Short mmCIF file of C-alpha atoms in Angstrom, two decimals:
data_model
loop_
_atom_site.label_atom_id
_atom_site.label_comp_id
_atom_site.label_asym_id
_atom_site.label_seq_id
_atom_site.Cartn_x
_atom_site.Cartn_y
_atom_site.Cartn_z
CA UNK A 1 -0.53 24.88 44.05
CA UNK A 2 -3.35 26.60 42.18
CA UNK A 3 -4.65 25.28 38.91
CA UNK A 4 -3.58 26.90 35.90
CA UNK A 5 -6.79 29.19 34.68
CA UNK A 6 -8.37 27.72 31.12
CA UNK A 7 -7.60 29.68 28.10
CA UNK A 8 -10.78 30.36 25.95
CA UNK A 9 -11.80 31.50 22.95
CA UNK A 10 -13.61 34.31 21.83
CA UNK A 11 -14.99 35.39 18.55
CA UNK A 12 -15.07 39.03 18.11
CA UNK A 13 -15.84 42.29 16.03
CA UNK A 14 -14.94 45.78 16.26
CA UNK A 15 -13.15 49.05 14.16
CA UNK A 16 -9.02 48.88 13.52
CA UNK A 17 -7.09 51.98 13.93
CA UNK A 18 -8.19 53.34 10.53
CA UNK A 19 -11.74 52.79 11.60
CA UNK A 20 -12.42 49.84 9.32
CA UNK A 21 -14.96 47.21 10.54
CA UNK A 22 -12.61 43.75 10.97
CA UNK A 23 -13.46 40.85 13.13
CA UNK A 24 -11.42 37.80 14.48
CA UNK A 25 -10.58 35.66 17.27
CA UNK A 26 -8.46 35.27 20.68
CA UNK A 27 -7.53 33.37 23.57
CA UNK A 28 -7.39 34.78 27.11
CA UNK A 29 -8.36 33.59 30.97
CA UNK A 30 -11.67 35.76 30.56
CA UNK A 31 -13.65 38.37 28.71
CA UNK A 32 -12.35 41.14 30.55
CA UNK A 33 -8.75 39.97 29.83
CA UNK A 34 -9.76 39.38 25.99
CA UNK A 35 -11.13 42.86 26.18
CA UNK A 36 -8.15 44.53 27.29
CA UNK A 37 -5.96 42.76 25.15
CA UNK A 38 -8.18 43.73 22.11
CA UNK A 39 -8.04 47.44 23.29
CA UNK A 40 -4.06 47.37 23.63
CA UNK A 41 -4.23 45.71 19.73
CA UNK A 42 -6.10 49.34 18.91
CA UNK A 43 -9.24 47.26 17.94
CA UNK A 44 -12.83 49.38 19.40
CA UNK A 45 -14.27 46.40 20.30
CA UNK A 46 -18.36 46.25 19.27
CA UNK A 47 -19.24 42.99 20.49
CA UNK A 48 -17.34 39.71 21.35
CA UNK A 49 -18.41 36.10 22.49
CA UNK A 50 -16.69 32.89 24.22
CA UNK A 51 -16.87 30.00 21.24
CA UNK A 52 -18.88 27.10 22.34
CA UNK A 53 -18.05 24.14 22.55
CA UNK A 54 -18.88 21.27 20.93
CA UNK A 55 -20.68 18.17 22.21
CA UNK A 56 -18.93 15.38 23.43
CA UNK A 57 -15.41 16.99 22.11
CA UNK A 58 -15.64 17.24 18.08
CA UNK A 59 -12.81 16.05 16.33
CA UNK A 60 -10.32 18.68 15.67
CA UNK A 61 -8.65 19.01 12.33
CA UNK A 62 -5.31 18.85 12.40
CA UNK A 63 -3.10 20.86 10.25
CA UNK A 64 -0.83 19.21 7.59
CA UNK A 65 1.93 20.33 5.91
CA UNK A 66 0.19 20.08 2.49
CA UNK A 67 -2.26 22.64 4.58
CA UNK A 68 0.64 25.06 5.02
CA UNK A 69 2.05 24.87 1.21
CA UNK A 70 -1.56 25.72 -0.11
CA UNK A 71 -1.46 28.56 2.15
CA UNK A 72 1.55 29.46 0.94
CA UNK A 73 0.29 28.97 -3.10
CA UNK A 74 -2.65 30.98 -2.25
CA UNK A 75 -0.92 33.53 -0.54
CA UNK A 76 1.24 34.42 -3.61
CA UNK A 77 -1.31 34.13 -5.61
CA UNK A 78 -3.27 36.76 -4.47
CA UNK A 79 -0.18 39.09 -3.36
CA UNK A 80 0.74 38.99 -6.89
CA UNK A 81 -2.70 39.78 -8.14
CA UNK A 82 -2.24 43.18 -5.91
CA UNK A 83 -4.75 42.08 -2.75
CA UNK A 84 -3.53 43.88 0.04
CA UNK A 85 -1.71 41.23 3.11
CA UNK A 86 -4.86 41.65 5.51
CA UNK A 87 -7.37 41.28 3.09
CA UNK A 88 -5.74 38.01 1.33
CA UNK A 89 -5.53 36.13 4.77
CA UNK A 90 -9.03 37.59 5.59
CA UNK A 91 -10.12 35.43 2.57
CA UNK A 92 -7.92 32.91 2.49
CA UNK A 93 -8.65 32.41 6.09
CA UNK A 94 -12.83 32.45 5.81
CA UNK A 95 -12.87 30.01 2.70
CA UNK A 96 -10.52 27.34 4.48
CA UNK A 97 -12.67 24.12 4.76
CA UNK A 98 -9.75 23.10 7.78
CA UNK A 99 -11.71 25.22 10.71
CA UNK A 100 -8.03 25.04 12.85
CA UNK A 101 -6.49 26.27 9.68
CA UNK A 102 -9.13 29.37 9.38
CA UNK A 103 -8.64 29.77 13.15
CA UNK A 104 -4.67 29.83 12.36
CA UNK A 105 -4.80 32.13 9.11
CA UNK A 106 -7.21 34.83 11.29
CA UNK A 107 -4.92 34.83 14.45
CA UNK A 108 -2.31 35.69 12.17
CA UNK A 109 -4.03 38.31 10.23
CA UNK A 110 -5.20 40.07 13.26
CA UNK A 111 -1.42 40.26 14.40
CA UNK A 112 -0.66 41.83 11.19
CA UNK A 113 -3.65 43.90 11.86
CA UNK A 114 -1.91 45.28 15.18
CA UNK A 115 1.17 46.26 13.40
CA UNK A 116 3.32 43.16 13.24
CA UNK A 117 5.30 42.10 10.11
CA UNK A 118 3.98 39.05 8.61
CA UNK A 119 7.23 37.76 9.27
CA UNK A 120 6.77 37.89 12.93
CA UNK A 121 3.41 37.32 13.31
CA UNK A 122 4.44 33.33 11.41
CA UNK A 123 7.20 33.37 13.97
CA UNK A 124 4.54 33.35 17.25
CA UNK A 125 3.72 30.18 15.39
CA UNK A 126 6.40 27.91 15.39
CA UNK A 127 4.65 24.68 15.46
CA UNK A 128 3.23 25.38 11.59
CA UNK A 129 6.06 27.85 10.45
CA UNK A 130 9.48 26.45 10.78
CA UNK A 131 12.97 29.11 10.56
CA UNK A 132 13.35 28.48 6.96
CA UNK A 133 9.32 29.81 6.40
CA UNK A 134 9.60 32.54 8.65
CA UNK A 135 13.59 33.41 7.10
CA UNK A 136 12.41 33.37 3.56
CA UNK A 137 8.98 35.54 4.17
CA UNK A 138 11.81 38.42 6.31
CA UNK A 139 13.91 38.49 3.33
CA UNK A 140 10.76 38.79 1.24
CA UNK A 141 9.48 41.82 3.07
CA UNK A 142 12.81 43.63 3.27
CA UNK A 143 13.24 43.02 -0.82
CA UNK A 144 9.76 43.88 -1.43
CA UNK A 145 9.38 40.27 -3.45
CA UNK A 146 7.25 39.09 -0.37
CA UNK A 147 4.88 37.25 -3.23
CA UNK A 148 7.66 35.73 -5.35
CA UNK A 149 8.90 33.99 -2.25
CA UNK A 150 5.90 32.54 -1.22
CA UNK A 151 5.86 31.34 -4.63
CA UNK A 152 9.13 29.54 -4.25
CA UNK A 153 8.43 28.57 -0.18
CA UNK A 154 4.96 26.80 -2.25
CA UNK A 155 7.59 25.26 -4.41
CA UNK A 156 9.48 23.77 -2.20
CA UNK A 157 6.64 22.40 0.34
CA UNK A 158 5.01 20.82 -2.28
CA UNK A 159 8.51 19.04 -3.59
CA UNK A 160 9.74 17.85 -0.16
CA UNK A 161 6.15 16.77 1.01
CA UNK A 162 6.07 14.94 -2.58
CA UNK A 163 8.96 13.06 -2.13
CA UNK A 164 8.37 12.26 2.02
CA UNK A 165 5.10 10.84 0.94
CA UNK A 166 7.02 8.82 -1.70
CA UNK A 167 9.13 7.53 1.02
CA UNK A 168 6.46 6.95 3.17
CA UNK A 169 5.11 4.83 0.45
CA UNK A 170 7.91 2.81 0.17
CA UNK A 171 8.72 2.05 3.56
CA UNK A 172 4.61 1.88 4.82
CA UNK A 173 3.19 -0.92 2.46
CA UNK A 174 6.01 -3.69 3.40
CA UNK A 175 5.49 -2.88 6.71
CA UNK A 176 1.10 -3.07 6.88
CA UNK A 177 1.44 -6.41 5.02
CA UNK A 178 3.36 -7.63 7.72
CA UNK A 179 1.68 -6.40 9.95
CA UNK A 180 -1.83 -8.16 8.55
CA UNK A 181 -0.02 -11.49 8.03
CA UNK A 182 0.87 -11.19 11.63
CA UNK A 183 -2.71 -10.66 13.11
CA UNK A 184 -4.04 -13.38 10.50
CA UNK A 185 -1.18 -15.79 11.57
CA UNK A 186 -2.57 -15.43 15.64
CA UNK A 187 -6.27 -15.74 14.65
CA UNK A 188 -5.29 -18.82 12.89
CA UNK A 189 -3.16 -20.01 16.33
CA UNK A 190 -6.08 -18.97 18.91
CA UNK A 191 -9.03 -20.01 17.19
CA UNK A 192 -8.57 -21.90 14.26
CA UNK A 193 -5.64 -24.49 15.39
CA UNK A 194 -7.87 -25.37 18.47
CA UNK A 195 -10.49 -26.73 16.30
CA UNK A 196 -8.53 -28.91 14.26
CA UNK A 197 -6.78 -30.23 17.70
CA UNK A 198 -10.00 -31.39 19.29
CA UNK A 199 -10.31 -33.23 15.30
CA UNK A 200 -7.36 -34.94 15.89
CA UNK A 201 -7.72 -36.24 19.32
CA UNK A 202 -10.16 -39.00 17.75
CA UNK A 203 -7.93 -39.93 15.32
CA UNK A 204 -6.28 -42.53 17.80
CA UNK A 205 -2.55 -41.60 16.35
CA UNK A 206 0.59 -39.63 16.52
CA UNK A 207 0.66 -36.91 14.56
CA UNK A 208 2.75 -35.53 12.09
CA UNK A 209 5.93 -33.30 13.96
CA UNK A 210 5.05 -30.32 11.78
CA UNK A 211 1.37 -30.11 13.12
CA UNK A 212 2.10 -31.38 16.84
CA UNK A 213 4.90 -28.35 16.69
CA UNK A 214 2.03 -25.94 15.52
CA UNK A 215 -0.47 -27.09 18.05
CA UNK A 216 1.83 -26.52 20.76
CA UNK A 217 2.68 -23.40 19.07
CA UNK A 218 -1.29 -22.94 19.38
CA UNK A 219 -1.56 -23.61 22.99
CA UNK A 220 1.44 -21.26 23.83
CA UNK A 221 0.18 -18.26 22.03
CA UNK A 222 -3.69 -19.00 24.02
CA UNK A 223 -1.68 -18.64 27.26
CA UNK A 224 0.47 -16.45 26.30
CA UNK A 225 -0.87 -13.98 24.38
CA UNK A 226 -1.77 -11.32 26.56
CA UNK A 227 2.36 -11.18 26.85
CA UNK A 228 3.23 -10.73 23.57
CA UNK A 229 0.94 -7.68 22.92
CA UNK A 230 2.69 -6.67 26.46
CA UNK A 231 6.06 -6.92 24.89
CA UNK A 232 5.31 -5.60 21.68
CA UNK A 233 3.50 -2.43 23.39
CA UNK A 234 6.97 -1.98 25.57
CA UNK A 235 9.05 -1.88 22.92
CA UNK A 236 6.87 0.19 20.68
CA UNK A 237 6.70 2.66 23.84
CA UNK A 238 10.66 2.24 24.30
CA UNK A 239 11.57 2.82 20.61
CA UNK A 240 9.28 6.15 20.73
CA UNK A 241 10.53 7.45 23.68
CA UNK A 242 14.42 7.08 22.89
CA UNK A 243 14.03 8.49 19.45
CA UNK A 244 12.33 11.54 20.89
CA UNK A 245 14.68 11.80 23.62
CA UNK A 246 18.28 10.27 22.57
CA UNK A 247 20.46 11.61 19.87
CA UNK A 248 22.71 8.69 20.53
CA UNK A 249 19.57 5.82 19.39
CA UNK A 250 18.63 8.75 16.38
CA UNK A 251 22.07 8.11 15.21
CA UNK A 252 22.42 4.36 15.03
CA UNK A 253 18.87 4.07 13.70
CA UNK A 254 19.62 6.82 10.81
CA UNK A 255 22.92 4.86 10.26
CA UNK A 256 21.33 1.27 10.32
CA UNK A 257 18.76 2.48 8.38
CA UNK A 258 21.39 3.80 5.28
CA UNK A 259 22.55 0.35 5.25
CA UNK A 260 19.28 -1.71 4.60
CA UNK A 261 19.90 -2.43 0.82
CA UNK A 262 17.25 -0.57 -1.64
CA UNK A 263 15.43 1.78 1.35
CA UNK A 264 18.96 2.98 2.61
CA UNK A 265 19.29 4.23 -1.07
CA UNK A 266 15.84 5.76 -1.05
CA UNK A 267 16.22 7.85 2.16
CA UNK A 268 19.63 9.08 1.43
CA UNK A 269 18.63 10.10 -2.40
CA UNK A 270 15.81 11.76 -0.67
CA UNK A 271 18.37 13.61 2.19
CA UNK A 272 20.19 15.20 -0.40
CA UNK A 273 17.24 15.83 -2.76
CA UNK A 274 15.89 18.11 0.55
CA UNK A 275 19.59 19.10 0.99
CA UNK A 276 19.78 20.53 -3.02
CA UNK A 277 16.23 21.94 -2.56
CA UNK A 278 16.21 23.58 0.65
CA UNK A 279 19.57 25.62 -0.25
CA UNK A 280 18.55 25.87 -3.44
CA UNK A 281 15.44 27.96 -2.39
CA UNK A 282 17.39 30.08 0.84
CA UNK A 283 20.26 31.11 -1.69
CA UNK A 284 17.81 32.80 -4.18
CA UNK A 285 16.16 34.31 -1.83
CA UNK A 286 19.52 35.87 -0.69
CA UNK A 287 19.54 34.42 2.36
CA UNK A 288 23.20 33.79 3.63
CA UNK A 289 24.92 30.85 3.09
CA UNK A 290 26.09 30.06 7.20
CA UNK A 291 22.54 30.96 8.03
CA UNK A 292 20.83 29.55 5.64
CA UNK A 293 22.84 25.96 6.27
CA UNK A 294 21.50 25.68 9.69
CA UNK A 295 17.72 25.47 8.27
CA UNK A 296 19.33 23.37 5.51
CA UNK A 297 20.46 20.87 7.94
CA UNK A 298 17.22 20.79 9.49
CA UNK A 299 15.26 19.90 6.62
CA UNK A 300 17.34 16.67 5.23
CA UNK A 301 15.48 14.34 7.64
CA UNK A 302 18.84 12.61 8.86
CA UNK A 303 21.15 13.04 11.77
CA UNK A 304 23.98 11.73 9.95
CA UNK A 305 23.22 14.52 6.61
CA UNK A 306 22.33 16.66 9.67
CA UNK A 307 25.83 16.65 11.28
CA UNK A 308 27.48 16.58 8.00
CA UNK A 309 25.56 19.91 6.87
CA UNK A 310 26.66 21.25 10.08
CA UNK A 311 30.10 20.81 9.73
CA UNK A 312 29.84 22.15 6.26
CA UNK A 313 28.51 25.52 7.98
CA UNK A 314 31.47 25.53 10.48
CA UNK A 315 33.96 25.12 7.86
CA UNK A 316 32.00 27.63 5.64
CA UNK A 317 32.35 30.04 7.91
CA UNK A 318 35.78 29.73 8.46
CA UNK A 319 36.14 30.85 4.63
CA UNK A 320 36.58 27.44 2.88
CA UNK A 321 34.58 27.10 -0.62
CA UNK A 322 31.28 24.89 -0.27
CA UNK A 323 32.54 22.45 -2.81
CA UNK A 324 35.41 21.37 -1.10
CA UNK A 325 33.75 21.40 2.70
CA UNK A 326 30.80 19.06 0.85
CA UNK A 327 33.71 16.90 -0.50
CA UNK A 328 35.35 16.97 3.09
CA UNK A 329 32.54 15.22 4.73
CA UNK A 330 31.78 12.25 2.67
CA UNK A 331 28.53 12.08 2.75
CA UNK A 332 27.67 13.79 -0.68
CA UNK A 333 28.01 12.23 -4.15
CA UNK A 334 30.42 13.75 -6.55
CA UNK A 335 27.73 14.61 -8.86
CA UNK A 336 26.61 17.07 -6.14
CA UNK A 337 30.11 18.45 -5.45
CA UNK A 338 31.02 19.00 -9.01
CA UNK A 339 27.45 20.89 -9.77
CA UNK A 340 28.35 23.22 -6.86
CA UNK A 341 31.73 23.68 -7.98
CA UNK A 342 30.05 25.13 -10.79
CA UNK A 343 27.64 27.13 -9.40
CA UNK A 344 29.85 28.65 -7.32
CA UNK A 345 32.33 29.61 -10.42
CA UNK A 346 29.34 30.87 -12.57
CA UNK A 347 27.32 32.29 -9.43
CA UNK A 348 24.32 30.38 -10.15
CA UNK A 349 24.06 28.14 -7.35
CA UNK A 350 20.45 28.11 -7.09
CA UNK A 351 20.09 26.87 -10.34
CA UNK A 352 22.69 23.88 -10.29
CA UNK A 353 21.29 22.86 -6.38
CA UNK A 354 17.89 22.83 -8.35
CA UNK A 355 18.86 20.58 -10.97
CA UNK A 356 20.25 18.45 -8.25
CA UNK A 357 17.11 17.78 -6.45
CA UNK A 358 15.46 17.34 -9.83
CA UNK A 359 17.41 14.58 -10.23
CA UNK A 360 17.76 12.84 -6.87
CA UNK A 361 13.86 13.71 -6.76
CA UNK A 362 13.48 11.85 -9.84
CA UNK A 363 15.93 8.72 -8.35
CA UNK A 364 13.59 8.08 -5.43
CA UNK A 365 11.01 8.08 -7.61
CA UNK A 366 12.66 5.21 -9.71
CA UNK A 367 13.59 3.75 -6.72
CA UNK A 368 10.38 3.35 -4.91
CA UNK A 369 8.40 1.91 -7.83
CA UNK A 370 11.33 -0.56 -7.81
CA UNK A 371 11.16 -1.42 -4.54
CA UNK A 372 7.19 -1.81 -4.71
CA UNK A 373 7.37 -4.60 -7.74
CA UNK A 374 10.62 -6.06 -5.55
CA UNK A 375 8.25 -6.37 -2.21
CA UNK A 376 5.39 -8.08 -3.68
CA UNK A 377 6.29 -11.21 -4.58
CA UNK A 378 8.66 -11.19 -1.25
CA UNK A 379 5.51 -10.40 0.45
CA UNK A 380 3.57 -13.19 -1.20
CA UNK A 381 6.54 -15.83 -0.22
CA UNK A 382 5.85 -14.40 3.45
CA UNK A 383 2.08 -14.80 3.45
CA UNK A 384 2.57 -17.84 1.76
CA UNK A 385 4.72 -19.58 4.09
CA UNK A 386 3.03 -18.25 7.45
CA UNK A 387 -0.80 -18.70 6.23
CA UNK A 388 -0.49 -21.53 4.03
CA UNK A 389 2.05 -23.34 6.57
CA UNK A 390 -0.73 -23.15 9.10
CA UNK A 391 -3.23 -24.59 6.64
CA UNK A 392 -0.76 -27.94 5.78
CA UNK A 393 0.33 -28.35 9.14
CA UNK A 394 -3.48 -29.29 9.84
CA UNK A 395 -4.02 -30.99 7.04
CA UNK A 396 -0.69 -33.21 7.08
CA UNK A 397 -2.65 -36.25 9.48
CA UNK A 398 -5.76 -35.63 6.98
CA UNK A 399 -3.00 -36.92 4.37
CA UNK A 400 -1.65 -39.38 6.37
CA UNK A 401 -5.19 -41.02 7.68
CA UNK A 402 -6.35 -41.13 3.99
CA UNK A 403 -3.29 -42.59 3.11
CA UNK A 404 -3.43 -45.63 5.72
CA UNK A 405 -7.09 -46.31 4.76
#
């Protein structure tokens, strides 16, 4: 079977269709290709070059989500201020300091260049541009309020990346403490424990149960340790692979995870905080409501809120009100039910699914500074009992030889 041919880069310049010098970048098998492709874009090429690369394989920047909602500020921004499309991406694009962001913004600018709405040129990039993005920016363009929704798509990045990070938070620092009190527990077991055995093996006595349970303890984790980082890498590659691949492990996890007291509250406030935002932002742009549910799902971060949304679009779309196919599935609190039955009476939906998230935003807030002040001194009893059990179990025949002198 032949290898696959290596796509490379080239930087080029050359003259648009209205004759306007314009410069950019592409990926094809060779020059020639790149070429051809640049002529069938109606760009006159005048010169163009393969990138090099770098030594010993730079680091490439990867592209964040905070990357894309800055875009997306910027964007409207300078859309509002009256720069035309190609020229705002052309600048946007050069001043990046994220060089695979600049490479990103120009790829798409030169698509727009050869004639493609900016809608579709975002949709050749689905990696960085999810449906909602790309749905928002085509109603945009057919309203002619292309900068107002980037304005609200800005919005609503920078809301649902602000409250994911706050979840993040919450759920990240339990876990690295643990994780540290683990690695200082086994350097205490491999090489500090040993020390304090050889001490003890003048003393001419039994020792303590506590400290002979420790040393063997010790002597098992010496041998053994080479399986325990074994069995921890297994089942860190197991759990990985069967929550990218199994929607039946992605629902008991979601489910177990709703259940853990404190965090369970904190990702499900945050679900329907992305639920209340997401819709909020898809029904003022006009998108429809059975469409604009299937993004909706999408976004709440949950399988469980994900096949509850669903259902919510199938019995949408048979013609029942939202109100009562949110109330039909449980999973929403009547607070959220209630403010849609009133949006959808007064037709402002938006607005009442904004004051929603406001508020839900606003609970996992609350929530995770609670559960930071609960944690530490949970965390301290942890530390306390692994690390400063270690420290009295070799101690304990220190005690009990000073004690017999």
């Amino acid at each position: 079977m032949a290898k696959q041919e290596e796509q490379i880069e080239f930087n080029w310049d050359g003259f648009d269709r209205q004759n306007k010098k314009t410069k950019g970048t592409i990926s094809a098998k060779s020059e020639v290709i790149a070429r051809a492709e640049l002529r069938r874009m109606g760009i006159r090429v005048i010169g163009i070059k393969a990138k090099s690369k770098p030594l010993f394989g730079a680091r490439v920047q990867k592209i964040t989500p905070g990357d894309i909602a800055v875009f997306a500020r910027q964007l409207a921004t300078m859309l509002a201020a009256g720069v035309p499309l190609v020229q705002s991406f052309d600048i946007i694009g050069k001043g990046h300091d994220n060089a695979s962001m600049s490479e990103l913004l120009l790829s798409i600018k030169a698509d727009v260049e050869a004639g493609d709405t900016l809608a579709q040129a975002l949709n050749r990039k689905p990696l960085y541009f999810d449906a909602l993005f790309c749905n928002l920016v085509e109603a945009g363009e057919h309203a002619g309020v292309l900068e107002t929704l980037l304005d609200k798509i800005a919005t609503y990045k920078e809301k649902t990346e602000s409250i994911k990070k706050k979840v993040k938070k919450a759920l990240t620092y339990p876990i690295a403490v643990l994780v540290v009190a683990f690695i200082v527990t086994a350097i205490l077991l491999i090489f500090v424990v040993p020390v304090f055995e050889d001490l003890f093996k003048g003393f001419g006595a039994d020792l303590p149960a506590f400290t002979q349970f420790v040393i063997e303890l010790s002597a098992w984790v010496q041998e053994w340790w080479w399986a325990v980082v074994g069995v921890i890498a297994i089942a860190a590659y197991v759990f990985n692979y069967f929550k990218k691949r199994s929607k039946a492990f992605n629902h008991f996890l979601d489910k177990t995870l709703l259940k853990i007291p404190v965090v369970g509250m904190i990702l499900e406030k945050s679900a329907i905080a992305r639920f209340a935002r997401t819709l909020s932002t898809m029904s003022a742009a006009g998108v429809p409501l059975v469409e604009a549910l299937v993004s909706v799902a999408g976004a709440c971060g949950n399988i469980l809120f994900y096949e509850a949304v669903m259902k919510v679009r199938d019995d949408v779309s048979t013609g029942q009100q939202l109100k009562f196919a949110l109330e039909a599935t449980g999973m929403f609190p009547n607070m959220v039910v209630q403010m849609v039955a009133i949006g959808e009476e007064s037709g402002s939906i938006d607005a009442m699914l904004d004051k929603v998230a406001d508020f839900y935003e606003e609970e996992v807030d609350n929530l995770v500074d609670n559960l930071s002040s609960l944690m530490e001194p949970i965390i301290m009893v942890i530390l306390g009992i692994l690390v400063g059990g270690l420290i009295v179990a070799m101690y304990l025949p220190i005690f009990k030889l000073g004690a017999a002198i």
